[in-house]
Short mmCIF file of C-alpha atoms in Angstrom, two decimals:
data_model
loop_
_atom_site.label_atom_id
_atom_site.label_comp_id
_atom_site.label_asym_id
_atom_site.label_seq_id
_atom_site.Cartn_x
_atom_site.Cartn_y
_atom_site.Cartn_z
CA UNK A 1 -29.92 -38.30 -18.33
CA UNK A 2 -28.27 -41.42 -19.96
CA UNK A 3 -29.80 -44.82 -19.49
CA UNK A 4 -26.85 -45.95 -17.25
CA UNK A 5 -27.60 -42.85 -14.91
CA UNK A 6 -31.06 -44.19 -14.69
CA UNK A 7 -30.01 -47.75 -13.90
CA UNK A 8 -27.72 -46.68 -11.25
CA UNK A 9 -30.30 -46.06 -8.44
CA UNK A 10 -32.09 -49.48 -9.51
CA UNK A 11 -29.04 -51.43 -9.06
CA UNK A 12 -29.77 -52.87 -5.50
CA UNK A 13 -33.37 -53.82 -6.67
CA UNK A 14 -31.79 -55.62 -9.63
CA UNK A 15 -29.33 -57.32 -7.31
CA UNK A 16 -32.29 -58.37 -4.97
CA UNK A 17 -34.19 -59.94 -7.83
CA UNK A 18 -31.04 -61.66 -9.09
CA UNK A 19 -30.47 -62.98 -5.75
CA UNK A 20 -33.93 -64.23 -5.57
CA UNK A 21 -33.47 -65.98 -8.82
CA UNK A 22 -29.95 -67.45 -8.45
CA UNK A 23 -29.71 -67.69 -4.63
CA UNK A 24 -26.05 -67.12 -4.71
CA UNK A 25 -24.00 -63.91 -4.45
CA UNK A 26 -21.74 -64.37 -7.23
CA UNK A 27 -24.29 -65.68 -9.69
CA UNK A 28 -26.57 -62.80 -8.65
CA UNK A 29 -23.89 -60.15 -9.22
CA UNK A 30 -23.10 -61.79 -12.67
CA UNK A 31 -26.74 -61.76 -13.69
CA UNK A 32 -26.94 -58.09 -12.61
CA UNK A 33 -24.00 -57.37 -14.96
CA UNK A 34 -25.32 -59.39 -17.77
CA UNK A 35 -28.70 -57.43 -17.36
CA UNK A 36 -26.78 -53.93 -17.46
CA UNK A 37 -24.72 -55.18 -20.47
CA UNK A 38 -28.04 -56.03 -22.44
CA UNK A 39 -29.82 -53.03 -21.24
CA UNK A 40 -27.25 -50.55 -22.50
CA UNK A 41 -26.93 -52.68 -25.85
CA UNK A 42 -30.83 -52.44 -26.21
CA UNK A 43 -31.16 -48.80 -24.76
CA UNK A 44 -32.64 -47.61 -28.08
CA UNK A 45 -35.42 -50.16 -27.85
CA UNK A 46 -36.65 -48.84 -24.30
CA UNK A 47 -39.82 -47.17 -24.76
CA UNK A 48 -39.73 -44.09 -22.46
CA UNK A 49 -43.24 -44.28 -21.37
CA UNK A 50 -42.60 -47.66 -19.73
CA UNK A 51 -41.23 -48.30 -16.47
CA UNK A 52 -37.43 -48.72 -16.62
CA UNK A 53 -37.31 -50.97 -13.58
CA UNK A 54 -39.86 -53.56 -14.89
CA UNK A 55 -38.17 -53.47 -18.31
CA UNK A 56 -34.92 -54.49 -16.52
CA UNK A 57 -36.47 -56.93 -14.20
CA UNK A 58 -38.32 -58.61 -17.12
CA UNK A 59 -34.94 -58.59 -19.20
CA UNK A 60 -33.13 -60.06 -16.15
CA UNK A 61 -35.57 -62.91 -15.64
CA UNK A 62 -35.33 -63.71 -19.60
CA UNK A 63 -31.49 -63.89 -19.16
CA UNK A 64 -31.83 -66.07 -16.46
CA UNK A 65 -34.29 -68.60 -17.79
CA UNK A 66 -32.91 -68.64 -21.28
CA UNK A 67 -29.06 -68.47 -20.67
CA UNK A 68 -28.01 -69.02 -17.04
CA UNK A 69 -30.33 -71.10 -14.95
CA UNK A 70 -29.32 -74.44 -16.45
CA UNK A 71 -25.53 -73.80 -15.73
CA UNK A 72 -26.13 -72.64 -12.40
CA UNK A 73 -28.42 -75.72 -11.55
CA UNK A 74 -25.72 -77.99 -12.80
CA UNK A 75 -23.01 -76.30 -10.98
CA UNK A 76 -24.93 -76.44 -7.73
CA UNK A 77 -26.14 -79.91 -8.00
CA UNK A 78 -24.90 -82.45 -5.46
CA UNK A 79 -22.90 -79.80 -3.31
CA UNK A 80 -23.19 -76.60 -1.35
CA UNK A 81 -21.70 -73.67 -2.91
CA UNK A 82 -19.19 -71.92 -0.42
CA UNK A 83 -20.41 -68.41 -1.76
CA UNK A 84 -23.86 -69.18 -0.30
CA UNK A 85 -22.73 -68.79 3.14
CA UNK A 86 -21.75 -65.09 2.48
CA UNK A 87 -25.32 -64.11 2.08
CA UNK A 88 -26.24 -64.89 5.51
CA UNK A 89 -25.88 -62.29 8.07
CA UNK A 90 -24.22 -62.72 11.40
CA UNK A 91 -26.95 -63.34 14.00
CA UNK A 92 -24.80 -61.97 16.78
CA UNK A 93 -24.20 -58.62 15.29
CA UNK A 94 -27.59 -57.60 14.39
CA UNK A 95 -30.62 -56.55 16.33
CA UNK A 96 -33.34 -59.06 17.04
CA UNK A 97 -35.66 -57.60 14.56
CA UNK A 98 -33.05 -57.84 11.91
CA UNK A 99 -32.26 -61.55 12.92
CA UNK A 100 -35.95 -62.45 12.43
CA UNK A 101 -36.01 -60.67 9.05
CA UNK A 102 -32.86 -62.55 7.97
CA UNK A 103 -34.47 -65.73 9.01
CA UNK A 104 -37.50 -64.94 6.94
CA UNK A 105 -35.24 -64.03 3.99
CA UNK A 106 -33.14 -67.49 4.57
CA UNK A 107 -36.47 -69.22 4.45
CA UNK A 108 -37.68 -67.39 1.25
CA UNK A 109 -34.51 -68.31 -0.42
CA UNK A 110 -35.12 -71.80 0.43
CA UNK A 111 -38.56 -71.83 -1.39
CA UNK A 112 -38.93 -73.03 -5.01
CA UNK A 113 -37.96 -70.53 -7.59
CA UNK A 114 -41.62 -69.97 -8.66
CA UNK A 115 -42.79 -69.28 -5.14
CA UNK A 116 -39.60 -67.04 -4.33
CA UNK A 117 -40.21 -64.81 -7.36
CA UNK A 118 -43.96 -64.47 -6.70
CA UNK A 119 -43.03 -63.36 -3.18
CA UNK A 120 -40.62 -60.99 -4.19
CA UNK A 121 -42.67 -59.32 -6.90
CA UNK A 122 -45.64 -58.82 -4.71
CA UNK A 123 -44.09 -58.17 -1.40
CA UNK A 124 -40.49 -56.78 -2.32
CA UNK A 125 -41.30 -55.09 -5.65
CA UNK A 126 -44.99 -54.19 -4.48
CA UNK A 127 -46.54 -55.08 -7.52
CA UNK A 128 -50.34 -55.79 -7.71
CA UNK A 129 -51.36 -59.43 -8.31
CA UNK A 130 -52.34 -58.56 -11.64
CA UNK A 131 -48.99 -56.93 -12.47
CA UNK A 132 -47.07 -59.87 -11.08
CA UNK A 133 -48.94 -62.34 -12.82
CA UNK A 134 -48.51 -60.32 -16.25
CA UNK A 135 -44.73 -60.07 -15.38
CA UNK A 136 -44.56 -63.76 -14.90
CA UNK A 137 -46.86 -64.45 -17.89
CA UNK A 138 -49.15 -66.76 -15.60
CA UNK A 139 -52.79 -66.50 -14.76
CA UNK A 140 -53.49 -64.41 -11.61
CA UNK A 141 -54.90 -67.40 -9.79
CA UNK A 142 -51.52 -69.41 -10.18
CA UNK A 143 -49.72 -66.42 -8.76
CA UNK A 144 -52.04 -66.33 -5.75
CA UNK A 145 -51.64 -70.11 -5.48
CA UNK A 146 -47.88 -69.53 -5.24
CA UNK A 147 -48.16 -66.79 -2.79
CA UNK A 148 -50.24 -69.07 -0.57
CA UNK A 149 -48.16 -72.13 -0.77
CA UNK A 150 -44.93 -70.03 -0.25
CA UNK A 151 -46.44 -68.53 2.94
CA UNK A 152 -47.71 -71.56 4.40
CA UNK A 153 -44.43 -73.19 3.84
CA UNK A 154 -42.58 -70.37 5.50
CA UNK A 155 -44.94 -70.82 8.49
CA UNK A 156 -44.26 -74.48 8.70
CA UNK A 157 -40.36 -73.85 8.57
CA UNK A 158 -40.60 -71.37 11.17
CA UNK A 159 -42.50 -73.74 13.46
CA UNK A 160 -40.36 -76.84 12.96
CA UNK A 161 -37.18 -74.80 13.27
CA UNK A 162 -34.76 -74.40 10.32
CA UNK A 163 -31.28 -74.21 9.52
CA UNK A 164 -29.91 -70.62 9.19
CA UNK A 165 -27.50 -72.01 6.53
CA UNK A 166 -29.96 -73.79 4.37
CA UNK A 167 -28.68 -76.62 2.13
CA UNK A 168 -28.75 -75.13 -1.19
CA UNK A 169 -28.09 -78.46 -2.88
CA UNK A 170 -31.91 -78.82 -2.25
CA UNK A 171 -32.78 -75.66 -3.49
CA UNK A 172 -35.43 -75.97 -6.10
CA UNK A 173 -35.69 -74.13 -9.14
CA UNK A 174 -38.78 -75.57 -10.90
CA UNK A 175 -42.31 -75.01 -10.85
CA UNK A 176 -43.95 -75.53 -7.42
CA UNK B 1 -63.88 -85.32 1.81
CA UNK B 2 -65.76 -81.87 1.42
CA UNK B 3 -64.16 -79.32 -0.81
CA UNK B 4 -63.20 -76.26 1.24
CA UNK B 5 -65.52 -73.40 0.65
CA UNK B 6 -62.57 -70.80 0.25
CA UNK B 7 -59.57 -71.68 -1.78
CA UNK B 8 -55.99 -70.77 -0.78
CA UNK B 9 -55.93 -68.15 -3.45
CA UNK B 10 -58.96 -66.53 -1.97
CA UNK B 11 -57.36 -66.62 1.50
CA UNK B 12 -54.07 -65.15 0.42
CA UNK B 13 -56.10 -62.21 -1.04
CA UNK B 14 -57.98 -61.99 2.23
CA UNK B 15 -54.69 -61.97 4.14
CA UNK B 16 -53.10 -59.40 1.62
CA UNK B 17 -56.37 -57.25 1.77
CA UNK B 18 -56.62 -57.67 -2.09
CA UNK B 19 -60.28 -59.28 -2.01
CA UNK B 20 -63.62 -57.45 -2.29
CA UNK B 21 -65.55 -56.23 0.86
CA UNK B 22 -68.12 -58.75 0.10
CA UNK B 23 -65.65 -61.73 -0.02
CA UNK B 24 -63.83 -60.46 3.06
CA UNK B 25 -67.15 -60.49 5.13
CA UNK B 26 -68.01 -63.95 3.72
CA UNK B 27 -64.61 -65.23 4.88
CA UNK B 28 -64.78 -63.67 8.37
CA UNK B 29 -68.25 -64.74 8.90
CA UNK B 30 -67.45 -68.48 8.04
CA UNK B 31 -64.23 -68.42 10.05
CA UNK B 32 -66.30 -67.72 13.19
CA UNK B 33 -67.74 -71.19 13.09
CA UNK B 34 -65.13 -73.12 10.98
CA UNK B 35 -61.82 -73.74 13.05
CA UNK B 36 -60.10 -75.46 9.85
CA UNK B 37 -60.82 -72.12 7.89
CA UNK B 38 -59.34 -70.16 10.69
CA UNK B 39 -56.22 -72.19 11.02
CA UNK B 40 -55.55 -72.12 7.21
CA UNK B 41 -55.89 -68.16 7.29
CA UNK B 42 -53.46 -68.16 10.40
CA UNK B 43 -50.89 -70.35 8.47
CA UNK B 44 -50.99 -68.03 5.36
CA UNK B 45 -50.99 -64.85 7.66
CA UNK B 46 -48.32 -66.11 10.00
CA UNK B 47 -45.62 -64.10 8.51
CA UNK B 48 -47.22 -60.77 7.83
CA UNK B 49 -46.92 -58.65 4.66
CA UNK B 50 -44.96 -56.00 6.74
CA UNK B 51 -42.60 -58.76 7.77
CA UNK B 52 -42.13 -59.85 4.32
CA UNK B 53 -41.70 -56.33 2.96
CA UNK B 54 -39.19 -55.46 5.57
CA UNK B 55 -37.30 -58.57 4.99
CA UNK B 56 -37.10 -57.78 1.26
CA UNK B 57 -36.24 -54.32 2.00
CA UNK B 58 -33.48 -55.25 4.30
CA UNK B 59 -31.97 -57.51 1.47
CA UNK B 60 -31.44 -54.17 -0.67
CA UNK B 61 -28.80 -53.13 1.71
CA UNK B 62 -26.73 -56.23 1.17
CA UNK B 63 -26.12 -55.43 -2.53
CA UNK B 64 -22.54 -55.03 -3.34
CA UNK B 65 -23.23 -51.55 -4.64
CA UNK B 66 -19.86 -50.29 -5.20
CA UNK B 67 -18.89 -53.13 -7.60
CA UNK B 68 -21.94 -52.91 -9.44
CA UNK B 69 -21.85 -49.27 -9.85
CA UNK B 70 -18.27 -49.50 -10.94
CA UNK B 71 -19.32 -52.09 -13.59
CA UNK B 72 -22.16 -50.06 -14.90
CA UNK B 73 -20.25 -46.80 -14.94
CA UNK B 74 -17.51 -48.52 -16.96
CA UNK B 75 -19.75 -50.05 -19.25
CA UNK B 76 -22.05 -47.11 -19.77
CA UNK B 77 -21.29 -44.59 -22.45
CA UNK B 78 -21.72 -46.89 -25.24
CA UNK B 79 -24.86 -48.28 -26.37
CA UNK B 80 -22.88 -50.77 -28.57
CA UNK B 81 -21.20 -52.64 -25.64
CA UNK B 82 -20.68 -56.32 -26.54
CA UNK B 83 -22.87 -58.70 -24.78
CA UNK B 84 -21.58 -61.57 -22.95
CA UNK B 85 -22.07 -64.87 -24.96
CA UNK B 86 -22.15 -67.29 -22.02
CA UNK B 87 -22.19 -66.86 -18.28
CA UNK B 88 -18.89 -68.34 -17.94
CA UNK B 89 -17.25 -65.75 -20.53
CA UNK B 90 -19.16 -63.23 -18.73
CA UNK B 91 -17.43 -63.82 -15.45
CA UNK B 92 -14.10 -64.03 -17.40
CA UNK B 93 -14.53 -61.01 -19.20
CA UNK B 94 -15.56 -58.75 -16.24
CA UNK B 95 -12.47 -59.60 -14.51
CA UNK B 96 -10.04 -59.97 -17.42
CA UNK B 97 -11.08 -57.43 -20.09
CA UNK B 98 -7.77 -55.54 -21.24
CA UNK B 99 -7.29 -51.91 -21.04
CA UNK B 100 -9.05 -50.92 -24.03
CA UNK B 101 -10.00 -47.63 -24.41
CA UNK B 102 -12.66 -47.48 -27.11
CA UNK B 103 -14.35 -44.74 -29.19
CA UNK B 104 -17.16 -45.39 -31.45
CA UNK B 105 -16.52 -43.20 -34.64
CA UNK B 106 -20.02 -42.26 -36.07
CA UNK B 107 -21.79 -39.03 -35.78
CA UNK B 108 -20.07 -37.98 -32.63
CA UNK B 109 -17.06 -39.27 -30.88
CA UNK B 110 -17.68 -41.24 -27.70
CA UNK B 111 -15.04 -42.79 -25.57
CA UNK B 112 -15.26 -45.27 -22.93
CA UNK B 113 -12.76 -47.87 -21.42
CA UNK B 114 -12.83 -51.25 -20.26
CA UNK B 115 -11.02 -51.47 -16.92
CA UNK B 116 -8.31 -54.01 -16.61
CA UNK B 117 -8.41 -56.33 -13.64
CA UNK B 118 -5.57 -58.33 -15.12
CA UNK B 119 -2.72 -57.20 -17.08
CA UNK B 120 -2.59 -58.46 -20.65
CA UNK B 121 0.61 -58.22 -22.44
CA UNK B 122 -0.54 -59.51 -25.97
CA UNK B 123 -2.71 -57.17 -27.93
CA UNK B 124 -4.06 -60.11 -29.60
CA UNK B 125 -5.08 -61.73 -26.53
CA UNK B 126 -6.73 -58.58 -25.44
CA UNK B 127 -8.67 -58.27 -28.68
CA UNK B 128 -9.79 -61.90 -28.37
CA UNK B 129 -11.12 -61.19 -24.75
CA UNK B 130 -12.99 -58.21 -26.12
CA UNK B 131 -14.04 -60.06 -29.11
CA UNK B 132 -15.47 -63.12 -27.41
CA UNK B 133 -18.11 -60.86 -25.77
CA UNK B 134 -19.47 -60.16 -29.30
CA UNK B 135 -22.72 -61.89 -30.58
CA UNK B 136 -24.88 -61.40 -33.47
CA UNK B 137 -27.03 -59.02 -31.36
CA UNK B 138 -24.22 -56.74 -30.85
CA UNK B 139 -23.80 -55.95 -34.48
CA UNK B 140 -27.15 -57.10 -36.06
CA UNK B 141 -29.02 -53.68 -35.47
CA UNK B 142 -26.35 -51.53 -36.55
CA UNK B 143 -27.46 -49.82 -39.67
CA UNK B 144 -24.51 -48.74 -41.90
CA UNK B 145 -25.12 -45.34 -43.31
CA UNK B 146 -23.06 -45.76 -46.70
CA UNK B 147 -23.08 -41.96 -47.35
CA UNK B 148 -21.01 -41.31 -44.14
CA UNK B 149 -18.33 -44.26 -44.34
CA UNK B 150 -16.03 -41.72 -46.17
CA UNK B 151 -16.31 -39.29 -43.26
CA UNK B 152 -15.97 -42.14 -40.62
CA UNK B 153 -12.92 -43.73 -42.49
CA UNK B 154 -10.95 -40.13 -42.36
CA UNK B 155 -11.65 -40.02 -38.77
CA UNK B 156 -10.32 -43.32 -38.05
CA UNK B 157 -7.22 -42.34 -40.13
CA UNK B 158 -6.69 -39.19 -38.36
CA UNK B 159 -7.09 -40.68 -34.95
CA UNK B 160 -4.96 -43.73 -35.49
CA UNK B 161 -2.49 -42.32 -37.65
CA UNK B 162 -2.91 -45.53 -39.87
CA UNK B 163 -4.10 -45.69 -43.46
CA UNK B 164 -7.27 -47.46 -42.84
CA UNK B 165 -9.47 -48.84 -45.57
CA UNK B 166 -12.98 -50.32 -45.25
CA UNK B 167 -12.60 -53.81 -47.07
CA UNK B 168 -15.48 -55.13 -48.86
CA UNK B 169 -15.80 -58.62 -47.99
CA UNK B 170 -19.19 -59.36 -49.21
CA UNK B 171 -17.85 -62.11 -51.36
CA UNK B 172 -16.93 -63.92 -48.17
CA UNK B 173 -20.34 -63.36 -46.57
CA UNK B 174 -19.17 -60.59 -44.36
CA UNK B 175 -20.89 -57.32 -44.08
CA UNK B 176 -19.21 -54.28 -42.84
CA UNK B 177 -20.87 -52.86 -39.63
CA UNK B 178 -18.61 -50.17 -38.15
CA UNK B 179 -15.24 -49.04 -37.19
CA UNK B 180 -14.04 -48.06 -33.93
CA UNK B 181 -10.80 -46.71 -32.34
CA UNK B 182 -9.52 -48.43 -29.44
CA UNK B 183 -6.37 -48.20 -27.45
CA UNK B 184 -3.93 -50.93 -26.19
CA UNK B 185 -1.33 -49.84 -23.72
CA UNK B 186 -1.07 -46.32 -25.19
CA UNK B 187 -1.17 -47.55 -28.85
CA UNK B 188 -4.25 -46.81 -30.98
CA UNK B 189 -5.99 -49.68 -32.37
CA UNK B 190 -8.63 -49.75 -35.11
CA UNK B 191 -11.24 -52.40 -34.94
CA UNK B 192 -13.42 -52.96 -38.11
CA UNK B 193 -16.41 -55.07 -37.21
CA UNK B 194 -18.17 -57.41 -39.61
CA UNK B 195 -21.13 -59.76 -39.34
CA UNK B 196 -21.15 -63.03 -41.19
CA UNK B 197 -24.25 -64.34 -42.96
CA UNK B 198 -24.41 -67.02 -40.29
CA UNK B 199 -24.53 -64.37 -37.57
CA UNK B 200 -20.75 -64.62 -36.44
CA UNK B 201 -18.98 -61.33 -35.52
CA UNK B 202 -15.50 -60.90 -37.05
CA UNK B 203 -13.11 -58.09 -36.58
CA UNK B 204 -10.14 -56.92 -38.47
CA UNK B 205 -7.85 -55.09 -36.07
CA UNK B 206 -4.83 -52.76 -36.78
CA UNK B 207 -2.50 -51.54 -34.05
CA UNK B 208 -0.53 -48.52 -34.52
CA UNK B 209 2.77 -49.56 -33.08
CA UNK B 210 6.04 -50.36 -35.14
CA UNK B 211 6.89 -53.95 -35.12
CA UNK B 212 9.08 -56.08 -37.49
CA UNK B 213 7.44 -57.35 -40.69
CA UNK B 214 5.73 -60.56 -40.45
CA UNK B 215 3.81 -62.86 -42.86
CA UNK B 216 0.48 -64.24 -41.83
CA UNK B 217 0.28 -66.69 -39.02
CA UNK B 218 -2.75 -68.67 -37.49
CA UNK B 219 -3.72 -68.69 -33.73
CA UNK B 220 -6.50 -69.90 -31.74
CA UNK B 221 -7.48 -67.96 -28.60
CA UNK B 222 -10.82 -68.22 -26.38
CA UNK B 223 -12.64 -70.23 -29.18
CA UNK B 224 -11.84 -67.95 -31.94
CA UNK B 225 -9.76 -68.34 -35.00
CA UNK B 226 -7.09 -65.58 -35.65
CA UNK B 227 -4.79 -64.80 -38.46
CA UNK B 228 -2.13 -62.15 -37.85
CA UNK B 229 0.55 -60.50 -39.65
CA UNK B 230 2.71 -57.32 -39.62
CA UNK B 231 2.89 -55.02 -42.73
CA UNK B 232 4.49 -51.70 -43.07
CA UNK B 233 5.51 -52.02 -39.53
CA UNK B 234 1.98 -52.24 -38.32
CA UNK B 235 0.56 -55.41 -36.48
CA UNK B 236 -2.82 -56.62 -37.93
CA UNK B 237 -5.23 -59.41 -37.09
CA UNK B 238 -8.53 -60.97 -38.25
CA UNK B 239 -10.49 -62.71 -35.69
CA UNK B 240 -13.73 -64.71 -35.57
CA UNK B 241 -15.44 -67.93 -35.16
CA UNK B 242 -15.18 -68.81 -38.93
CA UNK B 243 -12.86 -71.24 -40.62
CA UNK B 244 -9.17 -70.30 -40.81
CA UNK B 245 -9.18 -71.11 -44.52
CA UNK B 246 -11.69 -68.13 -45.08
CA UNK B 247 -9.64 -65.89 -42.85
CA UNK B 248 -6.42 -66.41 -44.61
CA UNK B 249 -8.23 -65.83 -48.02
CA UNK B 250 -9.47 -62.37 -46.51
CA UNK B 251 -5.87 -61.65 -45.31
CA UNK B 252 -4.44 -62.57 -48.71
CA UNK B 253 -6.79 -60.09 -50.30
CA UNK B 254 -6.04 -57.39 -47.82
CA UNK B 255 -2.29 -57.86 -48.20
CA UNK B 256 -2.68 -57.63 -52.05
CA UNK B 257 -4.49 -54.52 -51.83
#
């Protein structure tokens, strides 16, 4: 089985993480493609006794931080990207539970980047606190703090009402 | 103001069932008589773990899987696929890359192709789009086995029908890395890849297609310098982000040879 065969089933998770990082469909897709290209190029460096999914996610995050984030932030600054709207599901077309989940997702995507990725790694990728902290190269306490703040913010936004098409021009990418 | 007895970190661990039994009992005991602590726990736990998990899980189904799979499959069979230098170029290349069929000539013959979204008429444009995806990393790790160069050259000659030579360009600061067979609109195309001492990828390409003789000319495409010519009826080019002056010197040497 080739590396690309092994990557294929991981594509949805790669895309989800890319979307968590970029907050935009097109940028997420481009980030997945960049990660695939890098992974294939460096396939010989992949240690078979490690998890391919973690290897890819770490690689994706490095590409995002080192090469792409600045461009995306500049591009996004001051205006709302049309492409963002495509991510949000049509509330009339889905069941109540799905509406709620899509609202939760919208709120998550409006959190600062550091909180978004902490939530995704722990609740989406289901990493332990320690694994997620190692992944992000931060102390475990910092990770837990981000989780706590993220969840409190989600609750507050749920209570105060929120816009199902959040203004991405205010979307935060820095530490919080 | 009195410091809270339990930190937010402890409380999120409690909500996620990640704390010790002792800590759990302490928090639960304290919350009975501490409405503020109870409120803080409720704030964190308002959107439960299962809701968060389900929300993230539902997102998986929104992935544009068909496009991503197509992209991966089309890149896959080579481990030497050129990385994309910048995000902007990446997007361009994904949509624009020409119909180049590529075979790496090494120990075994591997072929793959870059699908074309947009038709590209000019072979030099096609090569330029392909070349701009190269970075130092693309070539840096390729180890050249000098003992197999003769065999590699013979394969290239046989597959392209061109009398290919591997030019020694060390005096120009270029190290030979590999030869590949590509295909442009049904014509075989040989790419000889070099890496400069400053980490710039450079390629010399020959197209197995008859054209009228032409002395060298200079072009600039996608941020890359090009010198191209036609000799013995075969179009050729050298491309890279190095000065035209160097490129023309290299071409002069090739044409002399």
